[in-house]
CSV table of C-alpha atoms in Angstrom, one decimal:
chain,number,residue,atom,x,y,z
A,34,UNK,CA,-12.9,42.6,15.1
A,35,UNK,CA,-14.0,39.7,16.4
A,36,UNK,CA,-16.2,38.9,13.5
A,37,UNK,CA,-13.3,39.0,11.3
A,38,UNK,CA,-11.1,36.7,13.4
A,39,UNK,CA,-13.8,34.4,12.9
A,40,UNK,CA,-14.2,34.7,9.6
A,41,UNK,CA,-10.1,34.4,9.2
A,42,UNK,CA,-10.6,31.1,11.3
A,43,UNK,CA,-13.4,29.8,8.9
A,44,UNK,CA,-11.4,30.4,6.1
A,45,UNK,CA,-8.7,29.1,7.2
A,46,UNK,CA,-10.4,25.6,7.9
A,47,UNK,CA,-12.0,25.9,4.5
A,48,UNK,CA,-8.9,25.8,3.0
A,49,UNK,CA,-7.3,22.9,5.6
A,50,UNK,CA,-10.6,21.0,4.6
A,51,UNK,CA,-10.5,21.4,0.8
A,52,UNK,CA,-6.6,20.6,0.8
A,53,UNK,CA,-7.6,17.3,3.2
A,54,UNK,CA,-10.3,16.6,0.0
A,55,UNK,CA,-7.5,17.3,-2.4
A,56,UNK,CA,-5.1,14.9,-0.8
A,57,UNK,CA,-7.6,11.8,-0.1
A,58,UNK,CA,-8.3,12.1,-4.1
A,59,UNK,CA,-4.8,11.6,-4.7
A,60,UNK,CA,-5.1,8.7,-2.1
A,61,UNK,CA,-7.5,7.7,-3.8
A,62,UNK,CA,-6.2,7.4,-7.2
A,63,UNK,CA,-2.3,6.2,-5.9
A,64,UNK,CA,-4.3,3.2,-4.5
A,65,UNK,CA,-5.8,2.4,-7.9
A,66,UNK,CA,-2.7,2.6,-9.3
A,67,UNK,CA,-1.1,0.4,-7.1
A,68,UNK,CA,-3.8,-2.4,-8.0
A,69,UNK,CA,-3.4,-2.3,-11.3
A,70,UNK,CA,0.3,-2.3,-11.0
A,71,UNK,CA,0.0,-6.0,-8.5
A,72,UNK,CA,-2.2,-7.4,-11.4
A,73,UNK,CA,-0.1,-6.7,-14.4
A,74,UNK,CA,2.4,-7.9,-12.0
A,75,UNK,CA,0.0,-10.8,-11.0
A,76,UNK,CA,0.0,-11.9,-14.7
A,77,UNK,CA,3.4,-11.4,-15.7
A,78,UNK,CA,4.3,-13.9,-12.7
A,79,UNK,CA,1.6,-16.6,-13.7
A,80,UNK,CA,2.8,-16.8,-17.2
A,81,UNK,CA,6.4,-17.2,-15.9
A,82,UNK,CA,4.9,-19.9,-14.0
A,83,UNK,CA,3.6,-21.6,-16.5
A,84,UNK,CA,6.0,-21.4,-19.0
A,85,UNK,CA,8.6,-22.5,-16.7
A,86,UNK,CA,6.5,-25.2,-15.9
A,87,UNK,CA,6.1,-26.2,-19.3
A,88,UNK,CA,9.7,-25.5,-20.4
A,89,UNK,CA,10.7,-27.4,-17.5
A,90,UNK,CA,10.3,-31.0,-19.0
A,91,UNK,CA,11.0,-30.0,-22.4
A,92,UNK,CA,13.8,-29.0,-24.3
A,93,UNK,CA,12.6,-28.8,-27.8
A,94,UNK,CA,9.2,-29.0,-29.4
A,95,UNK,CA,6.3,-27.1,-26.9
A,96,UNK,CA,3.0,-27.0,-28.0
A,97,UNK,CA,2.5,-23.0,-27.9
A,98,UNK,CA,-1.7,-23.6,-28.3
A,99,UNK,CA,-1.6,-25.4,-24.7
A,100,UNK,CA,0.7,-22.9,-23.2
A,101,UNK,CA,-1.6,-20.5,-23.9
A,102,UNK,CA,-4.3,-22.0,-22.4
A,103,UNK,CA,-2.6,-23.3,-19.3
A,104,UNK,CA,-1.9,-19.2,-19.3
A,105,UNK,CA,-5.6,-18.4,-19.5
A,106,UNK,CA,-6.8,-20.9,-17.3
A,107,UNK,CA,-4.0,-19.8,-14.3
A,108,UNK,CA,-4.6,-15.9,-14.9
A,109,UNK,CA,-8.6,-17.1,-15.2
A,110,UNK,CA,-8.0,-19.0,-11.6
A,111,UNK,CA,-5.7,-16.1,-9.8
A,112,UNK,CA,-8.8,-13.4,-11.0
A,113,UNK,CA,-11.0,-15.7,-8.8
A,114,UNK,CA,-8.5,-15.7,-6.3
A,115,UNK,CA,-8.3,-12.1,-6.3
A,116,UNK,CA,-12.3,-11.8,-6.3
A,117,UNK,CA,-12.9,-13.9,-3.2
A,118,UNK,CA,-10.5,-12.0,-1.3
A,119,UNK,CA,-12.1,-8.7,-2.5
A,120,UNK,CA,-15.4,-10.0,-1.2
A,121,UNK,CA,-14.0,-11.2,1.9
A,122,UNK,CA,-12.3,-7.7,2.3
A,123,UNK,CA,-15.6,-6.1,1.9
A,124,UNK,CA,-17.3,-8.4,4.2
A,125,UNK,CA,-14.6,-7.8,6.9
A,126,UNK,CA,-15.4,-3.9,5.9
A,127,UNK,CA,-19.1,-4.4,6.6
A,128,UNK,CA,-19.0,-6.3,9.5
A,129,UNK,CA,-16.6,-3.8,11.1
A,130,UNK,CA,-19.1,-1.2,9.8
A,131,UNK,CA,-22.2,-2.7,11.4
């Protein structure tokens, strides 16, 4: 009877563990989610920005070949942004580690 018990009990933590491994996957994948959610978002707002920097100054003829690029080079500049504060993240990550 004992033997049993103990089986039950290992089962039962089997189960807790592989629903624990279930839930960190989901975890897992929400957060990925959520990143690429605050980039599109990220982007969106930087070419508001800029257009509304452009449009700001001028009401009729706006040269859409340098709006473009003043979109490219901001979205280029916030993915550095976004880089060096991944690295620093990591470091942080590493140091707390180690």
């Amino acid at each position: 009877q004992n033997e049993k018990e103990l089986q039950d009990v290992v089962k039962q933590q089997e189960e807790k563990m592989f629903q624990l491994i279930d839930k960190s996957g989901e975890v897992t994948r929400l957060k990925a989610e959520v990143s690429q959610l605050k980039r599109s978002l990220q982007h969106a707002e930087t070419e508001a920005k800029v257009l509304w920097e452009e449009m700001r100054g001028k009401e009729h003829q706006v040269d859409t070949a340098y709006v473009q690029e003043r979109v490219m080079l901001r979205r280029e500049v916030d993915k550095l942004r976004l880089l060096l504060l991944e690295k620093k993240d990591e470091n942080l990550q590493l140091t707390d580690k180690y």
